[in-house]
PDB file of C-alpha atoms in Angstrom:
ATOM      1  CA  UNK A 111     -61.179 -22.125 -86.107  1.00  0.00           C
ATOM      2  CA  UNK A 112     -62.825 -19.429 -83.997  1.00  0.00           C
ATOM      3  CA  UNK A 113     -60.642 -16.626 -82.670  1.00  0.00           C
ATOM      4  CA  UNK A 114     -61.121 -14.973 -79.268  1.00  0.00           C
ATOM      5  CA  UNK A 115     -61.774 -11.324 -79.221  1.00  0.00           C
ATOM      6  CA  UNK A 116     -59.187  -9.299 -77.295  1.00  0.00           C
ATOM      7  CA  UNK A 117     -60.924  -7.044 -74.814  1.00  0.00           C
ATOM      8  CA  UNK A 118     -59.563  -3.579 -75.035  1.00  0.00           C
ATOM      9  CA  UNK A 119     -58.738  -1.739 -71.817  1.00  0.00           C
ATOM     10  CA  UNK A 120     -59.650   1.875 -71.784  1.00  0.00           C
ATOM     11  CA  UNK A 121     -56.670   3.363 -69.939  1.00  0.00           C
ATOM     12  CA  UNK A 122     -58.163   6.794 -69.798  1.00  0.00           C
ATOM     13  CA  UNK A 123     -61.329   5.446 -68.248  1.00  0.00           C
ATOM     14  CA  UNK A 124     -59.322   3.493 -65.643  1.00  0.00           C
ATOM     15  CA  UNK A 125     -57.231   6.538 -64.821  1.00  0.00           C
ATOM     16  CA  UNK A 126     -60.373   8.631 -64.494  1.00  0.00           C
ATOM     17  CA  UNK A 127     -61.870   6.009 -62.196  1.00  0.00           C
ATOM     18  CA  UNK A 128     -58.798   6.119 -59.966  1.00  0.00           C
ATOM     19  CA  UNK A 129     -58.853   9.877 -59.980  1.00  0.00           C
ATOM     20  CA  UNK A 130     -62.506   9.922 -58.948  1.00  0.00           C
ATOM     21  CA  UNK A 131     -61.633   7.802 -55.866  1.00  0.00           C
ATOM     22  CA  UNK A 132     -59.358  10.596 -54.593  1.00  0.00           C
ATOM     23  CA  UNK A 133     -61.872  13.410 -55.088  1.00  0.00           C
ATOM     24  CA  UNK A 134     -64.150  14.768 -52.383  1.00  0.00           C
ATOM     25  CA  UNK A 135     -62.562  12.650 -49.623  1.00  0.00           C
ATOM     26  CA  UNK A 136     -63.883  13.296 -46.139  1.00  0.00           C
ATOM     27  CA  UNK A 137     -60.728  13.833 -44.076  1.00  0.00           C
ATOM     28  CA  UNK A 138     -62.702  13.508 -40.847  1.00  0.00           C
ATOM     29  CA  UNK A 139     -63.901   9.977 -41.594  1.00  0.00           C
ATOM     30  CA  UNK A 140     -61.453   7.913 -43.700  1.00  0.00           C
ATOM     31  CA  UNK A 141     -63.688   4.867 -43.280  1.00  0.00           C
ATOM     32  CA  UNK A 142     -65.986   6.335 -45.957  1.00  0.00           C
ATOM     33  CA  UNK A 143     -63.172   6.601 -48.460  1.00  0.00           C
ATOM     34  CA  UNK A 144     -63.018   4.344 -51.519  1.00  0.00           C
ATOM     35  CA  UNK A 145     -60.803   1.237 -51.239  1.00  0.00           C
ATOM     36  CA  UNK A 146     -57.691   2.561 -52.932  1.00  0.00           C
ATOM     37  CA  UNK A 147     -57.297   5.704 -50.780  1.00  0.00           C
ATOM     38  CA  UNK A 148     -57.975   3.642 -47.671  1.00  0.00           C
ATOM     39  CA  UNK A 149     -55.302   1.116 -48.660  1.00  0.00           C
ATOM     40  CA  UNK A 150     -52.792   3.875 -49.396  1.00  0.00           C
ATOM     41  CA  UNK A 151     -53.573   5.586 -46.068  1.00  0.00           C
ATOM     42  CA  UNK A 152     -53.118   2.307 -44.175  1.00  0.00           C
ATOM     43  CA  UNK A 153     -49.868   1.657 -45.999  1.00  0.00           C
ATOM     44  CA  UNK A 154     -48.633   5.174 -45.150  1.00  0.00           C
ATOM     45  CA  UNK A 155     -49.544   4.700 -41.483  1.00  0.00           C
ATOM     46  CA  UNK A 156     -47.758   1.346 -41.375  1.00  0.00           C
ATOM     47  CA  UNK A 157     -44.660   2.834 -43.011  1.00  0.00           C
ATOM     48  CA  UNK A 158     -44.718   5.817 -40.612  1.00  0.00           C
ATOM     49  CA  UNK A 159     -45.054   3.570 -37.555  1.00  0.00           C
ATOM     50  CA  UNK A 160     -42.274   1.273 -38.754  1.00  0.00           C
ATOM     51  CA  UNK A 161     -40.045   4.268 -39.499  1.00  0.00           C
ATOM     52  CA  UNK A 162     -40.723   5.759 -36.053  1.00  0.00           C
ATOM     53  CA  UNK A 163     -39.976   2.470 -34.313  1.00  0.00           C
ATOM     54  CA  UNK A 164     -36.842   2.029 -36.392  1.00  0.00           C
ATOM     55  CA  UNK A 165     -35.684   5.558 -35.531  1.00  0.00           C
ATOM     56  CA  UNK A 166     -36.235   4.928 -31.811  1.00  0.00           C
ATOM     57  CA  UNK A 167     -34.380   1.643 -32.066  1.00  0.00           C
ATOM     58  CA  UNK A 168     -31.512   3.277 -33.955  1.00  0.00           C
ATOM     59  CA  UNK A 169     -31.347   6.000 -31.303  1.00  0.00           C
ATOM     60  CA  UNK A 170     -31.050   3.334 -28.604  1.00  0.00           C
ATOM     61  CA  UNK A 171     -28.346   1.614 -30.623  1.00  0.00           C
ATOM     62  CA  UNK A 172     -26.499   4.920 -31.042  1.00  0.00           C
ATOM     63  CA  UNK A 173     -26.578   5.589 -27.289  1.00  0.00           C
ATOM     64  CA  UNK A 174     -25.433   2.038 -26.588  1.00  0.00           C
ATOM     65  CA  UNK A 175     -22.693   2.366 -29.212  1.00  0.00           C
ATOM     66  CA  UNK A 176     -21.392   5.600 -27.668  1.00  0.00           C
ATOM     67  CA  UNK A 177     -21.436   3.979 -24.227  1.00  0.00           C
ATOM     68  CA  UNK A 178     -19.467   1.015 -25.519  1.00  0.00           C
ATOM     69  CA  UNK A 179     -16.963   3.332 -27.234  1.00  0.00           C
ATOM     70  CA  UNK A 180     -16.461   5.254 -23.990  1.00  0.00           C
ATOM     71  CA  UNK A 181     -16.011   1.987 -22.106  1.00  0.00           C
ATOM     72  CA  UNK A 182     -13.520   0.811 -24.732  1.00  0.00           C
ATOM     73  CA  UNK A 183     -11.464   4.013 -24.403  1.00  0.00           C
ATOM     74  CA  UNK A 184     -11.452   3.682 -20.616  1.00  0.00           C
ATOM     75  CA  UNK A 185     -10.342   0.056 -20.824  1.00  0.00           C
ATOM     76  CA  UNK A 186      -7.610   0.971 -23.315  1.00  0.00           C
ATOM     77  CA  UNK A 187      -6.268   3.678 -20.996  1.00  0.00           C
ATOM     78  CA  UNK A 188      -6.333   1.282 -18.037  1.00  0.00           C
ATOM     79  CA  UNK A 189      -4.561  -1.328 -20.140  1.00  0.00           C
ATOM     80  CA  UNK A 190      -1.854   1.158 -21.172  1.00  0.00           C
ATOM     81  CA  UNK A 191      -1.287   2.220 -17.565  1.00  0.00           C
ATOM     82  CA  UNK A 192      -1.085  -1.361 -16.348  1.00  0.00           C
ATOM     83  CA  UNK A 193       1.206  -2.240 -19.247  1.00  0.00           C
ATOM     84  CA  UNK A 194       3.526   0.637 -18.351  1.00  0.00           C
ATOM     85  CA  UNK A 195       3.552  -0.500 -14.725  1.00  0.00           C
ATOM     86  CA  UNK A 196       4.315  -4.058 -15.792  1.00  0.00           C
ATOM     87  CA  UNK A 197       7.145  -2.881 -18.048  1.00  0.00           C
ATOM     88  CA  UNK A 198       8.639  -0.675 -15.324  1.00  0.00           C
ATOM     89  CA  UNK A 199       8.158  -3.301 -12.603  1.00  0.00           C
ATOM     90  CA  UNK A 200      11.586  -4.850 -13.164  1.00  0.00           C
ATOM     91  CA  UNK A 201      13.225  -1.416 -13.084  1.00  0.00           C
ATOM     92  CA  UNK A 202      11.398  -0.578  -9.860  1.00  0.00           C
ATOM     93  CA  UNK A 203      12.518  -3.865  -8.328  1.00  0.00           C
ATOM     94  CA  UNK A 204      16.126  -3.095  -9.241  1.00  0.00           C
ATOM     95  CA  UNK A 205      15.823   0.392  -7.750  1.00  0.00           C
ATOM     96  CA  UNK A 206      14.360  -1.063  -4.569  1.00  0.00           C
ATOM     97  CA  UNK A 207      17.212  -3.561  -4.335  1.00  0.00           C
ATOM     98  CA  UNK A 208      19.737  -0.760  -4.850  1.00  0.00           C
ATOM     99  CA  UNK A 209      18.095   1.318  -2.133  1.00  0.00           C
ATOM    100  CA  UNK A 210      18.047  -1.661   0.213  1.00  0.00           C
ATOM    101  CA  UNK A 211      21.745  -2.261  -0.424  1.00  0.00           C
ATOM    102  CA  UNK A 212      22.459   1.418   0.208  1.00  0.00           C
ATOM    103  CA  UNK A 213      20.507   1.313   3.478  1.00  0.00           C
ATOM    104  CA  UNK A 214      22.400  -1.811   4.531  1.00  0.00           C
ATOM    105  CA  UNK A 215      25.702  -0.051   3.822  1.00  0.00           C
ATOM    106  CA  UNK A 216      24.607   2.941   5.880  1.00  0.00           C
ATOM    107  CA  UNK A 217      23.507   0.679   8.718  1.00  0.00           C
ATOM    108  CA  UNK A 218      26.929  -0.967   8.711  1.00  0.00           C
ATOM    109  CA  UNK A 219      28.423   2.477   9.267  1.00  0.00           C
ATOM    110  CA  UNK A 220      26.401   2.929  12.438  1.00  0.00           C
ATOM    111  CA  UNK A 221      28.316   1.670  15.469  1.00  0.00           C
ATOM    112  CA  UNK A 222      26.699   0.031  18.446  1.00  0.00           C
ATOM    113  CA  UNK A 223      26.641   1.656  21.865  1.00  0.00           C
ATOM    114  CA  UNK A 224      29.676  -0.385  22.919  1.00  0.00           C
ATOM    115  CA  UNK A 225      31.640   0.783  19.853  1.00  0.00           C
ATOM    116  CA  UNK A 226      31.135   4.491  20.490  1.00  0.00           C
ATOM    117  CA  UNK A 227      34.258   4.792  22.658  1.00  0.00           C
ATOM    118  CA  UNK A 228      36.402   3.458  19.804  1.00  0.00           C
ATOM    119  CA  UNK A 229      34.770   5.918  17.392  1.00  0.00           C
ATOM    120  CA  UNK A 230      35.508   8.861  19.689  1.00  0.00           C
ATOM    121  CA  UNK A 231      39.109   7.672  19.857  1.00  0.00           C
ATOM    122  CA  UNK A 232      39.231   7.551  16.031  1.00  0.00           C
ATOM    123  CA  UNK A 233      38.046  11.167  15.837  1.00  0.00           C
ATOM    124  CA  UNK A 234      40.672  12.237  18.338  1.00  0.00           C
ATOM    125  CA  UNK A 235      43.420  10.329  16.522  1.00  0.00           C
ATOM    126  CA  UNK A 236      42.375  11.907  13.212  1.00  0.00           C
ATOM    127  CA  UNK A 237      43.051  15.338  14.688  1.00  0.00           C
ATOM    128  CA  UNK A 238      46.322  14.374  16.310  1.00  0.00           C
ATOM    129  CA  UNK A 239      47.458  12.714  13.090  1.00  0.00           C
ATOM    130  CA  UNK A 240      47.109  16.095  11.353  1.00  0.00           C
ATOM    131  CA  UNK A 241      49.179  17.892  14.039  1.00  0.00           C
ATOM    132  CA  UNK A 242      46.118  19.594  15.521  1.00  0.00           C
ATOM    133  CA  UNK A 243      45.900  20.417  19.209  1.00  0.00           C
ATOM    134  CA  UNK A 244      42.581  19.681  20.914  1.00  0.00           C
ATOM    135  CA  UNK A 245      41.555  22.449  23.286  1.00  0.00           C
ATOM    136  CA  UNK A 246      38.057  21.009  23.658  1.00  0.00           C
ATOM    137  CA  UNK A 247      36.605  17.556  23.051  1.00  0.00           C
ATOM    138  CA  UNK A 248      33.334  17.288  24.954  1.00  0.00           C
ATOM    139  CA  UNK A 249      30.595  14.751  24.108  1.00  0.00           C
ATOM    140  CA  UNK A 250      27.128  16.201  24.654  1.00  0.00           C
ATOM    141  CA  UNK A 251      23.758  14.734  25.548  1.00  0.00           C
ATOM    142  CA  UNK A 252      22.651  11.756  23.480  1.00  0.00           C
ATOM    143  CA  UNK A 253      19.595  12.552  21.342  1.00  0.00           C
ATOM    144  CA  UNK A 254      17.466   9.464  20.721  1.00  0.00           C
ATOM    145  CA  UNK A 255      15.672   9.490  17.384  1.00  0.00           C
ATOM    146  CA  UNK A 256      13.131   7.023  16.032  1.00  0.00           C
ATOM    147  CA  UNK A 257      15.652   4.566  14.588  1.00  0.00           C
ATOM    148  CA  UNK A 258      19.016   5.772  15.833  1.00  0.00           C
ATOM    149  CA  UNK A 259      20.791   7.795  18.506  1.00  0.00           C
ATOM    150  CA  UNK A 260      22.757  10.956  17.799  1.00  0.00           C
ATOM    151  CA  UNK A 261      25.729  12.107  19.865  1.00  0.00           C
ATOM    152  CA  UNK A 262      26.954  15.705  19.394  1.00  0.00           C
ATOM    153  CA  UNK A 263      30.578  16.419  20.334  1.00  0.00           C
ATOM    154  CA  UNK A 264      31.839  19.959  20.855  1.00  0.00           C
ATOM    155  CA  UNK A 265      35.320  20.258  19.353  1.00  0.00           C
ATOM    156  CA  UNK A 266      37.898  23.037  19.377  1.00  0.00           C
ATOM    157  CA  UNK A 267      41.262  22.507  17.715  1.00  0.00           C
ATOM    158  CA  UNK A 268      44.197  24.731  16.836  1.00  0.00           C
ATOM    159  CA  UNK A 269      46.519  24.268  13.904  1.00  0.00           C
ATOM    160  CA  UNK A 270      47.200  25.303  10.354  1.00  0.00           C
ATOM    161  CA  UNK A 271      44.388  25.833   7.871  1.00  0.00           C
ATOM    162  CA  UNK A 272      45.436  23.034   5.505  1.00  0.00           C
ATOM    163  CA  UNK A 273      45.749  20.613   8.437  1.00  0.00           C
ATOM    164  CA  UNK A 274      42.197  21.478   9.471  1.00  0.00           C
ATOM    165  CA  UNK A 275      41.002  20.743   5.935  1.00  0.00           C
ATOM    166  CA  UNK A 276      42.817  17.403   5.962  1.00  0.00           C
ATOM    167  CA  UNK A 277      41.258  16.628   9.360  1.00  0.00           C
ATOM    168  CA  UNK A 278      37.764  17.313   7.978  1.00  0.00           C
ATOM    169  CA  UNK A 279      38.520  15.022   5.026  1.00  0.00           C
ATOM    170  CA  UNK A 280      39.728  12.265   7.371  1.00  0.00           C
ATOM    171  CA  UNK A 281      36.516  12.568   9.393  1.00  0.00           C
ATOM    172  CA  UNK A 282      34.447  12.187   6.226  1.00  0.00           C
ATOM    173  CA  UNK A 283      36.343   9.005   5.295  1.00  0.00           C
ATOM    174  CA  UNK A 284      35.965   7.250   8.647  1.00  0.00           C
ATOM    175  CA  UNK A 285      34.298   3.848   8.499  1.00  0.00           C
ATOM    176  CA  UNK A 286      31.533   5.230  10.723  1.00  0.00           C
ATOM    177  CA  UNK A 287      29.234   8.145   9.903  1.00  0.00           C
ATOM    178  CA  UNK A 288      30.529  11.388  11.415  1.00  0.00           C
ATOM    179  CA  UNK A 289      29.566  14.882  10.269  1.00  0.00           C
ATOM    180  CA  UNK A 290      31.111  18.245  11.115  1.00  0.00           C
ATOM    181  CA  UNK A 291      28.576  21.000  11.717  1.00  0.00           C
ATOM    182  CA  UNK A 292      28.608  24.645  12.774  1.00  0.00           C
ATOM    183  CA  UNK A 293      32.247  25.017  11.714  1.00  0.00           C
ATOM    184  CA  UNK A 294      33.830  28.359  12.625  1.00  0.00           C
ATOM    185  CA  UNK A 295      37.497  29.211  11.968  1.00  0.00           C
ATOM    186  CA  UNK A 296      39.083  32.273  13.558  1.00  0.00           C
ATOM    187  CA  UNK A 297      42.404  33.689  14.661  1.00  0.00           C
ATOM    188  CA  UNK A 298      43.585  32.303  18.016  1.00  0.00           C
ATOM    189  CA  UNK A 299      43.145  34.243  21.230  1.00  0.00           C
ATOM    190  CA  UNK A 300      45.351  34.212  24.299  1.00  0.00           C
ATOM    191  CA  UNK A 301      48.796  35.256  25.444  1.00  0.00           C
ATOM    192  CA  UNK A 302      50.519  33.617  22.457  1.00  0.00           C
ATOM    193  CA  UNK A 303      48.148  35.234  19.966  1.00  0.00           C
ATOM    194  CA  UNK A 304      50.774  37.159  17.990  1.00  0.00           C
ATOM    195  CA  UNK A 305      53.123  34.215  17.762  1.00  0.00           C
ATOM    196  CA  UNK A 306      50.349  31.856  16.649  1.00  0.00           C
ATOM    197  CA  UNK A 307      49.181  34.294  13.989  1.00  0.00           C
ATOM    198  CA  UNK A 308      52.732  34.651  12.746  1.00  0.00           C
ATOM    199  CA  UNK A 309      53.000  30.871  12.487  1.00  0.00           C
ATOM    200  CA  UNK A 310      49.685  30.604  10.606  1.00  0.00           C
ATOM    201  CA  UNK A 311      47.901  28.927  13.509  1.00  0.00           C
ATOM    202  CA  UNK A 312      44.085  29.150  13.544  1.00  0.00           C
ATOM    203  CA  UNK A 313      41.331  27.974  15.862  1.00  0.00           C
ATOM    204  CA  UNK A 314      38.415  25.895  14.635  1.00  0.00           C
ATOM    205  CA  UNK A 315      35.207  25.343  16.617  1.00  0.00           C
ATOM    206  CA  UNK A 316      32.802  22.700  15.347  1.00  0.00           C
ATOM    207  CA  UNK A 317      30.201  20.169  16.396  1.00  0.00           C
ATOM    208  CA  UNK A 318      30.971  16.618  15.357  1.00  0.00           C
ATOM    209  CA  UNK A 319      27.840  14.488  15.175  1.00  0.00           C
ATOM    210  CA  UNK A 320      28.054  10.724  15.386  1.00  0.00           C
ATOM    211  CA  UNK A 321      25.271   8.195  15.025  1.00  0.00           C
ATOM    212  CA  UNK A 322      24.750   4.721  16.423  1.00  0.00           C
ATOM    213  CA  UNK A 323      22.242   1.921  16.723  1.00  0.00           C
ATOM    214  CA  UNK A 324      19.641   1.982  19.453  1.00  0.00           C
ATOM    215  CA  UNK A 325      20.184  -0.729  22.024  1.00  0.00           C
ATOM    216  CA  UNK A 326      17.369  -3.003  23.210  1.00  0.00           C
ATOM    217  CA  UNK A 327      16.439  -0.838  26.189  1.00  0.00           C
ATOM    218  CA  UNK A 328      16.253   2.289  24.044  1.00  0.00           C
ATOM    219  CA  UNK A 329      14.057   0.526  21.472  1.00  0.00           C
ATOM    220  CA  UNK A 330      11.683  -0.632  24.213  1.00  0.00           C
ATOM    221  CA  UNK A 331      11.561   2.878  25.643  1.00  0.00           C
ATOM    222  CA  UNK A 332      10.755   4.243  22.181  1.00  0.00           C
ATOM    223  CA  UNK A 333       7.902   1.756  21.786  1.00  0.00           C
ATOM    224  CA  UNK A 334       6.465   2.617  25.193  1.00  0.00           C
ATOM    225  CA  UNK A 335       6.572   6.313  24.372  1.00  0.00           C
ATOM    226  CA  UNK A 336       4.869   5.701  21.027  1.00  0.00           C
ATOM    227  CA  UNK A 337       2.190   3.546  22.687  1.00  0.00           C
ATOM    228  CA  UNK A 338       1.472   6.253  25.278  1.00  0.00           C
ATOM    229  CA  UNK A 339       1.184   8.860  22.540  1.00  0.00           C
ATOM    230  CA  UNK A 340      -1.261   6.687  20.574  1.00  0.00           C
ATOM    231  CA  UNK A 341      -3.384   6.032  23.674  1.00  0.00           C
ATOM    232  CA  UNK A 342      -3.986   9.765  24.309  1.00  0.00           C
TER     233      UNK A 342
END
């Protein structure tokens, strides 16, 4: 049986052949290069182009990723704020209800115009009940505010210091809102000055301020005044 001859490959000759393809290459005209250098150059160009495109694409992805992260942080902060508002909503509602109840209680303490005479009588009786003598009890000019009317009353009473303190306390505990302002306490003057001082009698001047609802006519007048002011 005949045996085939194994063709020997001269590795050194092949290596020399490859080496010769890379010698004396004209860098100005790669088209004249042998096949292997041309193939390697084309492969390098393809790899470089792909790498450049991939880098540009990755840069776009990085910018987009940073934008999305910023948007995510913003949305998280908005969510936290809205969550805090939602959690505190019930507490705010309770506070509003408490304030409304407080306002209603204050409004109940404001008398109407027809009830003012009874309130003035209550103030007078509070002083008399504490053994004070009224030397002056003079209601002043009504001052109309936006939602209520204020009536200042000039008061001068004589009596003992502790009785004056009790009178001020009684005024504060009236069912209607009354405040004492511009309080001034001094020794009494007059022909019985020495006797009064000996008996511990003092004189107190003050302005008692009371407050009441506005009646219908006053409310209409307020609205007309506001409308005229807005028209100017």
